PDB file of C-alpha atoms in Angstrom:
ATOM      1  CA  UNK A  14      -3.598 149.043  53.359  1.00  0.00           C
ATOM      2  CA  UNK A  15      -2.468 151.850  51.065  1.00  0.00           C
ATOM      3  CA  UNK A  16       0.820 153.734  51.155  1.00  0.00           C
ATOM      4  CA  UNK A  17       0.814 156.474  53.783  1.00  0.00           C
ATOM      5  CA  UNK A  18       3.290 159.213  54.653  1.00  0.00           C
ATOM      6  CA  UNK A  19       4.695 160.470  57.923  1.00  0.00           C
ATOM      7  CA  UNK A  20       6.795 163.529  58.712  1.00  0.00           C
ATOM      8  CA  UNK A  21      10.184 163.292  60.421  1.00  0.00           C
ATOM      9  CA  UNK A  22      12.887 165.921  61.140  1.00  0.00           C
ATOM     10  CA  UNK A  23      15.800 164.449  59.173  1.00  0.00           C
ATOM     11  CA  UNK A  24      17.285 166.298  56.159  1.00  0.00           C
ATOM     12  CA  UNK A  25      15.627 169.581  57.037  1.00  0.00           C
ATOM     13  CA  UNK A  26      12.249 167.892  57.325  1.00  0.00           C
ATOM     14  CA  UNK A  27      11.155 164.815  55.385  1.00  0.00           C
ATOM     15  CA  UNK A  28       7.960 163.068  54.379  1.00  0.00           C
ATOM     16  CA  UNK A  29       8.474 159.302  54.332  1.00  0.00           C
ATOM     17  CA  UNK A  30       6.352 156.791  52.453  1.00  0.00           C
ATOM     18  CA  UNK A  31       5.378 153.643  54.340  1.00  0.00           C
ATOM     19  CA  UNK A  32       2.801 150.863  54.310  1.00  0.00           C
ATOM     20  CA  UNK A  33       1.525 148.404  56.898  1.00  0.00           C
ATOM     21  CA  UNK A  34       0.061 145.061  55.851  1.00  0.00           C
ATOM     22  CA  UNK A  35      -2.751 145.675  58.358  1.00  0.00           C
ATOM     23  CA  UNK A  36      -3.386 147.661  61.523  1.00  0.00           C
ATOM     24  CA  UNK A  37      -0.393 147.664  63.858  1.00  0.00           C
ATOM     25  CA  UNK A  38      -0.599 145.217  66.763  1.00  0.00           C
ATOM     26  CA  UNK A  39       1.852 145.986  69.604  1.00  0.00           C
ATOM     27  CA  UNK A  40       1.589 142.392  70.826  1.00  0.00           C
ATOM     28  CA  UNK A  41       3.325 141.114  67.666  1.00  0.00           C
ATOM     29  CA  UNK A  42       6.948 141.503  66.534  1.00  0.00           C
ATOM     30  CA  UNK A  43       7.508 144.070  63.799  1.00  0.00           C
ATOM     31  CA  UNK A  44       9.350 143.469  60.533  1.00  0.00           C
ATOM     32  CA  UNK A  45      10.472 146.593  58.693  1.00  0.00           C
ATOM     33  CA  UNK A  46      11.045 145.991  54.967  1.00  0.00           C
ATOM     34  CA  UNK A  47      13.343 148.232  52.898  1.00  0.00           C
ATOM     35  CA  UNK A  48      12.959 148.034  49.131  1.00  0.00           C
ATOM     36  CA  UNK A  49      15.528 147.681  46.366  1.00  0.00           C
ATOM     37  CA  UNK A  50      16.934 150.263  43.947  1.00  0.00           C
ATOM     38  CA  UNK A  51      14.254 152.516  42.398  1.00  0.00           C
ATOM     39  CA  UNK A  52      11.372 150.254  43.436  1.00  0.00           C
ATOM     40  CA  UNK A  53       8.836 151.130  46.159  1.00  0.00           C
ATOM     41  CA  UNK A  54       6.772 149.468  48.880  1.00  0.00           C
ATOM     42  CA  UNK A  55       5.127 147.608  45.978  1.00  0.00           C
ATOM     43  CA  UNK A  56       8.165 145.301  45.904  1.00  0.00           C
ATOM     44  CA  UNK A  57       6.689 143.623  48.974  1.00  0.00           C
ATOM     45  CA  UNK A  58       3.300 142.784  47.472  1.00  0.00           C
ATOM     46  CA  UNK A  59       4.015 139.040  47.918  1.00  0.00           C
ATOM     47  CA  UNK A  60       4.735 139.551  51.626  1.00  0.00           C
ATOM     48  CA  UNK A  61       1.637 141.718  52.152  1.00  0.00           C
ATOM     49  CA  UNK A  62      -0.415 139.005  50.416  1.00  0.00           C
ATOM     50  CA  UNK A  63       0.952 136.246  52.675  1.00  0.00           C
ATOM     51  CA  UNK A  64      -1.799 135.980  55.294  1.00  0.00           C
ATOM     52  CA  UNK A  65       0.241 133.671  57.520  1.00  0.00           C
ATOM     53  CA  UNK A  66       3.194 136.073  57.575  1.00  0.00           C
ATOM     54  CA  UNK A  67       1.025 139.159  58.111  1.00  0.00           C
ATOM     55  CA  UNK A  68      -0.907 137.514  60.961  1.00  0.00           C
ATOM     56  CA  UNK A  69       2.223 136.638  62.931  1.00  0.00           C
ATOM     57  CA  UNK A  70       4.105 139.936  62.693  1.00  0.00           C
ATOM     58  CA  UNK A  71       3.566 143.567  61.802  1.00  0.00           C
ATOM     59  CA  UNK A  72       4.780 144.056  58.236  1.00  0.00           C
ATOM     60  CA  UNK A  73       5.931 147.643  57.713  1.00  0.00           C
ATOM     61  CA  UNK A  74       7.545 148.683  54.409  1.00  0.00           C
ATOM     62  CA  UNK A  75       9.453 151.999  54.460  1.00  0.00           C
ATOM     63  CA  UNK A  76      10.640 153.741  51.304  1.00  0.00           C
ATOM     64  CA  UNK A  77      14.215 155.138  51.289  1.00  0.00           C
ATOM     65  CA  UNK A  78      15.076 158.612  50.094  1.00  0.00           C
ATOM     66  CA  UNK A  79      14.677 158.903  46.336  1.00  0.00           C
ATOM     67  CA  UNK A  80      11.988 156.227  46.241  1.00  0.00           C
ATOM     68  CA  UNK A  81       8.204 156.050  46.140  1.00  0.00           C
ATOM     69  CA  UNK A  82       6.447 158.707  48.206  1.00  0.00           C
ATOM     70  CA  UNK A  83       9.507 159.707  50.248  1.00  0.00           C
ATOM     71  CA  UNK A  84      10.591 163.340  49.923  1.00  0.00           C
ATOM     72  CA  UNK A  85      13.050 165.618  51.738  1.00  0.00           C
ATOM     73  CA  UNK A  86      13.679 169.348  51.955  1.00  0.00           C
ATOM     74  CA  UNK A  87      17.354 168.759  51.091  1.00  0.00           C
ATOM     75  CA  UNK A  88      18.076 167.497  47.581  1.00  0.00           C
ATOM     76  CA  UNK A  89      21.030 165.223  48.331  1.00  0.00           C
ATOM     77  CA  UNK A  90      20.981 162.134  50.514  1.00  0.00           C
ATOM     78  CA  UNK A  91      22.888 158.913  51.185  1.00  0.00           C
ATOM     79  CA  UNK A  92      22.084 155.434  52.428  1.00  0.00           C
ATOM     80  CA  UNK A  93      22.988 156.575  55.941  1.00  0.00           C
ATOM     81  CA  UNK A  94      20.246 159.187  55.646  1.00  0.00           C
ATOM     82  CA  UNK A  95      17.731 156.507  54.640  1.00  0.00           C
ATOM     83  CA  UNK A  96      18.743 154.406  57.658  1.00  0.00           C
ATOM     84  CA  UNK A  97      18.296 157.383  59.994  1.00  0.00           C
ATOM     85  CA  UNK A  98      14.938 158.196  58.399  1.00  0.00           C
ATOM     86  CA  UNK A  99      13.652 154.644  58.878  1.00  0.00           C
ATOM     87  CA  UNK A 100      14.654 154.741  62.533  1.00  0.00           C
ATOM     88  CA  UNK A 101      12.886 158.082  62.936  1.00  0.00           C
ATOM     89  CA  UNK A 102       9.766 156.599  61.339  1.00  0.00           C
ATOM     90  CA  UNK A 103       9.802 153.876  63.987  1.00  0.00           C
ATOM     91  CA  UNK A 104      10.104 156.533  66.684  1.00  0.00           C
ATOM     92  CA  UNK A 105       7.231 158.498  65.161  1.00  0.00           C
ATOM     93  CA  UNK A 106       5.077 155.356  65.094  1.00  0.00           C
ATOM     94  CA  UNK A 107       6.026 154.524  68.722  1.00  0.00           C
ATOM     95  CA  UNK A 108       7.655 151.235  67.735  1.00  0.00           C
ATOM     96  CA  UNK A 109      10.613 150.650  70.052  1.00  0.00           C
ATOM     97  CA  UNK A 110      11.853 147.304  68.663  1.00  0.00           C
ATOM     98  CA  UNK A 111      11.878 145.836  65.167  1.00  0.00           C
ATOM     99  CA  UNK A 112      13.504 143.340  62.884  1.00  0.00           C
ATOM    100  CA  UNK A 113      14.616 144.762  59.534  1.00  0.00           C
ATOM    101  CA  UNK A 114      14.560 142.998  56.163  1.00  0.00           C
ATOM    102  CA  UNK A 115      16.263 144.590  53.186  1.00  0.00           C
ATOM    103  CA  UNK A 116      16.361 143.530  49.538  1.00  0.00           C
ATOM    104  CA  UNK A 117      19.515 144.497  47.577  1.00  0.00           C
ATOM    105  CA  UNK A 118      20.204 148.128  48.612  1.00  0.00           C
ATOM    106  CA  UNK A 119      17.717 147.536  51.416  1.00  0.00           C
ATOM    107  CA  UNK A 120      20.208 145.058  52.851  1.00  0.00           C
ATOM    108  CA  UNK A 121      22.891 147.649  53.408  1.00  0.00           C
ATOM    109  CA  UNK A 122      20.316 150.152  54.688  1.00  0.00           C
ATOM    110  CA  UNK A 123      19.130 147.526  57.194  1.00  0.00           C
ATOM    111  CA  UNK A 124      22.733 146.944  58.261  1.00  0.00           C
ATOM    112  CA  UNK A 125      23.248 150.678  58.708  1.00  0.00           C
ATOM    113  CA  UNK A 126      20.162 150.766  60.914  1.00  0.00           C
ATOM    114  CA  UNK A 127      21.631 148.017  63.091  1.00  0.00           C
ATOM    115  CA  UNK A 128      24.918 149.914  63.339  1.00  0.00           C
ATOM    116  CA  UNK A 129      23.238 153.207  64.206  1.00  0.00           C
ATOM    117  CA  UNK A 130      20.719 151.973  66.739  1.00  0.00           C
ATOM    118  CA  UNK A 131      21.396 148.460  68.068  1.00  0.00           C
ATOM    119  CA  UNK A 132      18.881 149.057  70.850  1.00  0.00           C
ATOM    120  CA  UNK A 133      16.042 149.194  68.320  1.00  0.00           C
ATOM    121  CA  UNK A 134      17.079 146.617  65.711  1.00  0.00           C
ATOM    122  CA  UNK A 135      16.530 143.076  67.014  1.00  0.00           C
ATOM    123  CA  UNK A 136      17.834 141.305  63.925  1.00  0.00           C
ATOM    124  CA  UNK A 137      18.344 141.781  60.199  1.00  0.00           C
ATOM    125  CA  UNK A 138      17.386 139.683  57.174  1.00  0.00           C
ATOM    126  CA  UNK A 139      19.422 140.772  54.148  1.00  0.00           C
ATOM    127  CA  UNK A 140      18.545 139.447  50.704  1.00  0.00           C
ATOM    128  CA  UNK A 141      20.597 139.535  47.497  1.00  0.00           C
ATOM    129  CA  UNK A 142      22.869 142.231  48.857  1.00  0.00           C
ATOM    130  CA  UNK A 143      26.491 143.175  49.459  1.00  0.00           C
ATOM    131  CA  UNK A 144      28.426 144.682  52.328  1.00  0.00           C
ATOM    132  CA  UNK A 145      31.137 145.922  49.972  1.00  0.00           C
ATOM    133  CA  UNK A 146      30.975 148.970  47.728  1.00  0.00           C
ATOM    134  CA  UNK A 147      31.129 148.439  43.961  1.00  0.00           C
ATOM    135  CA  UNK A 148      34.801 147.534  44.291  1.00  0.00           C
ATOM    136  CA  UNK A 149      37.289 145.620  42.140  1.00  0.00           C
ATOM    137  CA  UNK A 150      37.337 142.945  44.863  1.00  0.00           C
ATOM    138  CA  UNK A 151      33.565 142.630  44.558  1.00  0.00           C
ATOM    139  CA  UNK A 152      33.846 142.072  40.807  1.00  0.00           C
ATOM    140  CA  UNK A 153      36.580 139.492  41.380  1.00  0.00           C
ATOM    141  CA  UNK A 154      34.065 137.584  43.510  1.00  0.00           C
ATOM    142  CA  UNK A 155      31.728 137.442  40.503  1.00  0.00           C
ATOM    143  CA  UNK A 156      29.567 140.519  41.103  1.00  0.00           C
ATOM    144  CA  UNK A 157      28.396 142.980  38.486  1.00  0.00           C
ATOM    145  CA  UNK A 158      30.130 146.139  37.354  1.00  0.00           C
ATOM    146  CA  UNK A 159      28.029 148.739  39.138  1.00  0.00           C
ATOM    147  CA  UNK A 160      29.623 151.692  37.404  1.00  0.00           C
ATOM    148  CA  UNK A 161      28.894 150.176  33.995  1.00  0.00           C
ATOM    149  CA  UNK A 162      25.209 149.878  34.897  1.00  0.00           C
ATOM    150  CA  UNK A 163      24.744 153.220  36.690  1.00  0.00           C
ATOM    151  CA  UNK A 164      27.009 155.677  34.880  1.00  0.00           C
ATOM    152  CA  UNK A 165      24.989 155.953  31.632  1.00  0.00           C
ATOM    153  CA  UNK A 166      21.862 156.820  33.610  1.00  0.00           C
ATOM    154  CA  UNK A 167      23.738 159.310  35.784  1.00  0.00           C
ATOM    155  CA  UNK A 168      25.042 161.048  32.688  1.00  0.00           C
ATOM    156  CA  UNK A 169      21.697 160.946  30.866  1.00  0.00           C
ATOM    157  CA  UNK A 170      19.896 162.467  33.871  1.00  0.00           C
ATOM    158  CA  UNK A 171      22.358 165.336  34.376  1.00  0.00           C
ATOM    159  CA  UNK A 172      20.323 168.112  32.720  1.00  0.00           C
ATOM    160  CA  UNK A 173      16.991 169.609  33.809  1.00  0.00           C
ATOM    161  CA  UNK A 174      13.845 168.330  32.092  1.00  0.00           C
ATOM    162  CA  UNK A 175      10.278 169.545  31.679  1.00  0.00           C
ATOM    163  CA  UNK A 176       7.404 168.599  33.917  1.00  0.00           C
ATOM    164  CA  UNK A 177       6.084 166.205  31.256  1.00  0.00           C
ATOM    165  CA  UNK A 178       9.199 164.005  31.573  1.00  0.00           C
ATOM    166  CA  UNK A 179       8.852 160.416  32.791  1.00  0.00           C
ATOM    167  CA  UNK A 180      11.500 157.773  33.310  1.00  0.00           C
ATOM    168  CA  UNK A 181      12.398 155.847  30.163  1.00  0.00           C
ATOM    169  CA  UNK A 182      10.849 152.385  29.870  1.00  0.00           C
ATOM    170  CA  UNK A 183      14.234 150.915  28.942  1.00  0.00           C
ATOM    171  CA  UNK A 184      15.595 151.915  32.349  1.00  0.00           C
ATOM    172  CA  UNK A 185      12.744 150.081  34.081  1.00  0.00           C
ATOM    173  CA  UNK A 186      13.199 146.987  31.932  1.00  0.00           C
ATOM    174  CA  UNK A 187      16.944 146.974  32.686  1.00  0.00           C
ATOM    175  CA  UNK A 188      16.315 147.133  36.437  1.00  0.00           C
ATOM    176  CA  UNK A 189      13.738 144.339  36.226  1.00  0.00           C
ATOM    177  CA  UNK A 190      16.103 142.214  34.145  1.00  0.00           C
ATOM    178  CA  UNK A 191      18.854 142.580  36.734  1.00  0.00           C
ATOM    179  CA  UNK A 192      16.467 142.047  39.623  1.00  0.00           C
ATOM    180  CA  UNK A 193      14.061 139.374  38.411  1.00  0.00           C
ATOM    181  CA  UNK A 194      15.831 137.775  35.460  1.00  0.00           C
ATOM    182  CA  UNK A 195      14.871 137.591  31.829  1.00  0.00           C
ATOM    183  CA  UNK A 196      11.519 135.838  32.280  1.00  0.00           C
ATOM    184  CA  UNK A 197       9.547 138.727  33.761  1.00  0.00           C
ATOM    185  CA  UNK A 198       5.875 138.395  32.838  1.00  0.00           C
ATOM    186  CA  UNK A 199       4.199 141.037  30.706  1.00  0.00           C
ATOM    187  CA  UNK A 200       1.862 141.867  33.588  1.00  0.00           C
ATOM    188  CA  UNK A 201       4.724 142.378  36.028  1.00  0.00           C
ATOM    189  CA  UNK A 202       6.701 144.467  33.555  1.00  0.00           C
ATOM    190  CA  UNK A 203       3.687 146.648  32.790  1.00  0.00           C
ATOM    191  CA  UNK A 204       2.916 147.077  36.483  1.00  0.00           C
ATOM    192  CA  UNK A 205       6.409 148.353  37.199  1.00  0.00           C
ATOM    193  CA  UNK A 206       6.557 150.598  34.133  1.00  0.00           C
ATOM    194  CA  UNK A 207       3.414 152.352  35.333  1.00  0.00           C
ATOM    195  CA  UNK A 208       4.701 152.503  38.909  1.00  0.00           C
ATOM    196  CA  UNK A 209       8.008 154.011  37.810  1.00  0.00           C
ATOM    197  CA  UNK A 210       6.238 156.556  35.621  1.00  0.00           C
ATOM    198  CA  UNK A 211       4.262 157.650  38.675  1.00  0.00           C
ATOM    199  CA  UNK A 212       7.284 157.793  40.969  1.00  0.00           C
ATOM    200  CA  UNK A 213       9.791 159.375  38.570  1.00  0.00           C
ATOM    201  CA  UNK A 214       8.255 162.239  36.634  1.00  0.00           C
ATOM    202  CA  UNK A 215       9.164 165.862  36.053  1.00  0.00           C
ATOM    203  CA  UNK A 216      12.432 167.495  37.002  1.00  0.00           C
ATOM    204  CA  UNK A 217      12.072 166.588  40.673  1.00  0.00           C
ATOM    205  CA  UNK A 218      11.681 162.927  39.721  1.00  0.00           C
ATOM    206  CA  UNK A 219      14.748 163.161  37.500  1.00  0.00           C
ATOM    207  CA  UNK A 220      16.779 164.542  40.416  1.00  0.00           C
ATOM    208  CA  UNK A 221      15.712 161.766  42.774  1.00  0.00           C
ATOM    209  CA  UNK A 222      16.423 159.076  40.200  1.00  0.00           C
ATOM    210  CA  UNK A 223      19.863 160.486  39.450  1.00  0.00           C
ATOM    211  CA  UNK A 224      20.853 160.795  43.113  1.00  0.00           C
ATOM    212  CA  UNK A 225      19.627 157.238  43.771  1.00  0.00           C
ATOM    213  CA  UNK A 226      21.838 156.034  40.908  1.00  0.00           C
ATOM    214  CA  UNK A 227      24.830 157.978  42.235  1.00  0.00           C
ATOM    215  CA  UNK A 228      24.312 156.450  45.666  1.00  0.00           C
ATOM    216  CA  UNK A 229      24.290 152.937  44.235  1.00  0.00           C
ATOM    217  CA  UNK A 230      27.461 153.474  42.223  1.00  0.00           C
ATOM    218  CA  UNK A 231      29.470 155.581  44.678  1.00  0.00           C
ATOM    219  CA  UNK A 232      28.404 154.344  48.123  1.00  0.00           C
ATOM    220  CA  UNK A 233      30.801 153.530  50.961  1.00  0.00           C
ATOM    221  CA  UNK A 234      31.381 149.918  51.924  1.00  0.00           C
ATOM    222  CA  UNK A 235      30.516 148.470  55.331  1.00  0.00           C
ATOM    223  CA  UNK A 236      33.014 145.643  55.637  1.00  0.00           C
ATOM    224  CA  UNK A 237      35.198 147.287  58.304  1.00  0.00           C
ATOM    225  CA  UNK A 238      32.129 148.154  60.398  1.00  0.00           C
ATOM    226  CA  UNK A 239      30.429 144.739  60.438  1.00  0.00           C
ATOM    227  CA  UNK A 240      32.063 143.535  63.646  1.00  0.00           C
ATOM    228  CA  UNK A 241      29.980 146.220  65.385  1.00  0.00           C
ATOM    229  CA  UNK A 242      26.720 144.551  64.362  1.00  0.00           C
ATOM    230  CA  UNK A 243      25.699 142.461  67.377  1.00  0.00           C
ATOM    231  CA  UNK A 244      22.154 141.389  66.510  1.00  0.00           C
ATOM    232  CA  UNK A 245      21.369 138.109  64.696  1.00  0.00           C
ATOM    233  CA  UNK A 246      21.842 138.181  60.911  1.00  0.00           C
ATOM    234  CA  UNK A 247      20.215 136.008  58.236  1.00  0.00           C
ATOM    235  CA  UNK A 248      21.554 136.441  54.700  1.00  0.00           C
ATOM    236  CA  UNK A 249      19.479 134.973  51.846  1.00  0.00           C
ATOM    237  CA  UNK A 250      21.333 134.661  48.544  1.00  0.00           C
ATOM    238  CA  UNK A 251      20.026 133.308  45.254  1.00  0.00           C
ATOM    239  CA  UNK A 252      22.226 131.281  42.932  1.00  0.00           C
ATOM    240  CA  UNK A 253      20.764 133.017  39.837  1.00  0.00           C
ATOM    241  CA  UNK A 254      21.432 136.521  41.180  1.00  0.00           C
ATOM    242  CA  UNK A 255      22.933 138.525  38.297  1.00  0.00           C
ATOM    243  CA  UNK A 256      24.205 141.331  40.525  1.00  0.00           C
ATOM    244  CA  UNK A 257      25.814 139.812  43.641  1.00  0.00           C
ATOM    245  CA  UNK A 258      27.349 136.360  43.786  1.00  0.00           C
ATOM    246  CA  UNK A 259      27.193 133.508  46.277  1.00  0.00           C
ATOM    247  CA  UNK A 260      30.958 133.935  46.786  1.00  0.00           C
ATOM    248  CA  UNK A 261      30.350 137.561  47.723  1.00  0.00           C
ATOM    249  CA  UNK A 262      27.669 136.531  50.217  1.00  0.00           C
ATOM    250  CA  UNK A 263      30.007 133.936  51.733  1.00  0.00           C
ATOM    251  CA  UNK A 264      32.659 136.584  52.167  1.00  0.00           C
ATOM    252  CA  UNK A 265      30.190 139.115  53.568  1.00  0.00           C
ATOM    253  CA  UNK A 266      28.540 136.880  56.153  1.00  0.00           C
ATOM    254  CA  UNK A 267      31.952 135.867  57.508  1.00  0.00           C
ATOM    255  CA  UNK A 268      32.591 139.484  58.494  1.00  0.00           C
ATOM    256  CA  UNK A 269      29.719 139.661  61.004  1.00  0.00           C
ATOM    257  CA  UNK A 270      32.098 138.457  63.703  1.00  0.00           C
ATOM    258  CA  UNK A 271      30.336 140.255  66.560  1.00  0.00           C
ATOM    259  CA  UNK A 272      26.819 139.037  65.766  1.00  0.00           C
ATOM    260  CA  UNK A 273      24.944 136.748  68.094  1.00  0.00           C
ATOM    261  CA  UNK A 274      24.292 134.561  65.043  1.00  0.00           C
ATOM    262  CA  UNK A 275      25.223 135.047  61.381  1.00  0.00           C
ATOM    263  CA  UNK A 276      23.747 132.554  58.910  1.00  0.00           C
ATOM    264  CA  UNK A 277      23.854 132.358  55.126  1.00  0.00           C
ATOM    265  CA  UNK A 278      21.029 130.517  53.356  1.00  0.00           C
ATOM    266  CA  UNK A 279      21.530 129.771  49.659  1.00  0.00           C
ATOM    267  CA  UNK A 280      18.362 129.777  47.547  1.00  0.00           C
ATOM    268  CA  UNK A 281      18.736 127.603  44.461  1.00  0.00           C
ATOM    269  CA  UNK A 282      17.608 129.520  41.380  1.00  0.00           C
ATOM    270  CA  UNK A 283      16.836 132.640  43.392  1.00  0.00           C
ATOM    271  CA  UNK A 284      17.091 135.983  41.608  1.00  0.00           C
ATOM    272  CA  UNK A 285      18.509 139.299  42.834  1.00  0.00           C
ATOM    273  CA  UNK A 286      15.172 140.686  44.089  1.00  0.00           C
ATOM    274  CA  UNK A 287      14.809 137.490  46.068  1.00  0.00           C
ATOM    275  CA  UNK A 288      11.770 138.506  48.126  1.00  0.00           C
ATOM    276  CA  UNK A 289       9.892 139.008  44.852  1.00  0.00           C
ATOM    277  CA  UNK A 290      11.337 136.111  42.817  1.00  0.00           C
ATOM    278  CA  UNK A 291      11.130 133.475  45.570  1.00  0.00           C
ATOM    279  CA  UNK A 292       8.673 134.786  48.171  1.00  0.00           C
ATOM    280  CA  UNK A 293       7.752 131.359  49.541  1.00  0.00           C
ATOM    281  CA  UNK A 294      11.357 130.615  50.485  1.00  0.00           C
ATOM    282  CA  UNK A 295      12.101 134.142  51.694  1.00  0.00           C
ATOM    283  CA  UNK A 296       8.902 134.357  53.736  1.00  0.00           C
ATOM    284  CA  UNK A 297       9.399 130.986  55.427  1.00  0.00           C
ATOM    285  CA  UNK A 298      13.007 131.776  56.317  1.00  0.00           C
ATOM    286  CA  UNK A 299      12.081 135.229  57.604  1.00  0.00           C
ATOM    287  CA  UNK A 300       9.214 133.938  59.712  1.00  0.00           C
ATOM    288  CA  UNK A 301      11.430 131.283  61.315  1.00  0.00           C
ATOM    289  CA  UNK A 302      14.147 133.878  61.986  1.00  0.00           C
ATOM    290  CA  UNK A 303      11.806 136.430  63.581  1.00  0.00           C
ATOM    291  CA  UNK A 304      10.081 133.838  65.746  1.00  0.00           C
ATOM    292  CA  UNK A 305      13.421 132.382  66.830  1.00  0.00           C
ATOM    293  CA  UNK A 306      14.808 135.728  67.986  1.00  0.00           C
ATOM    294  CA  UNK A 307      11.655 137.514  69.206  1.00  0.00           C
TER     295      UNK A 307
END
């Protein structure tokens, strides 16, 4: 199915981009998928292409504010806003219960959804993520320097641009390098360059890209709130992740003290965008998790 949009009331009225793998079946469990920084529902092409996964649950990708087809009347937004918007999308689609999978930033949006509406979120699968902000403690656990990555883009995107502007290819390549490693195929790189050029163009695209970068760099951490997550949690963490470390994942999963179950699964050689780099492992683990807790 193609990307669709749906209107919700949040942020003065928003249009949210989403995609189902196939027609919704109320008899099946639903898995909401939240994409990583500056990507779109296209991040989950491997999951949509997995016939076994798509036949056993409703796969529903939802794009956060600043990403893909999602737009809002208000110009500024946070990850909390994206969590609220995703929950309002579920309401608008008459889906009362769902599991939520999030890759990288999608992981902390999924966790926010569980904190905001535990009656809706049945469980979360968080992949290559962090529950901390971009803190000194995070870097001591072997994570990246988020400010070093984001600040140049935030500064470069500070001034208005013409409607012929498109995101710089170097930005896309840097994101792919951090997310998928250095061995990204030419076809994959070219696909994402074209996708980014479509999603981030003109002055409105510049604004969304800049705010998304600010959110990544300056977000609030969730560590003190995690004891209030009561649903089951599965954390998938790759050993080749260049952004967040295994040590950080070990620390983060230990903080879900109120969860019915909190499990960390290490994926040998897995990259940061784990659902894209290692879809076979991520899909199998997700399917087992959803079927266990449905």
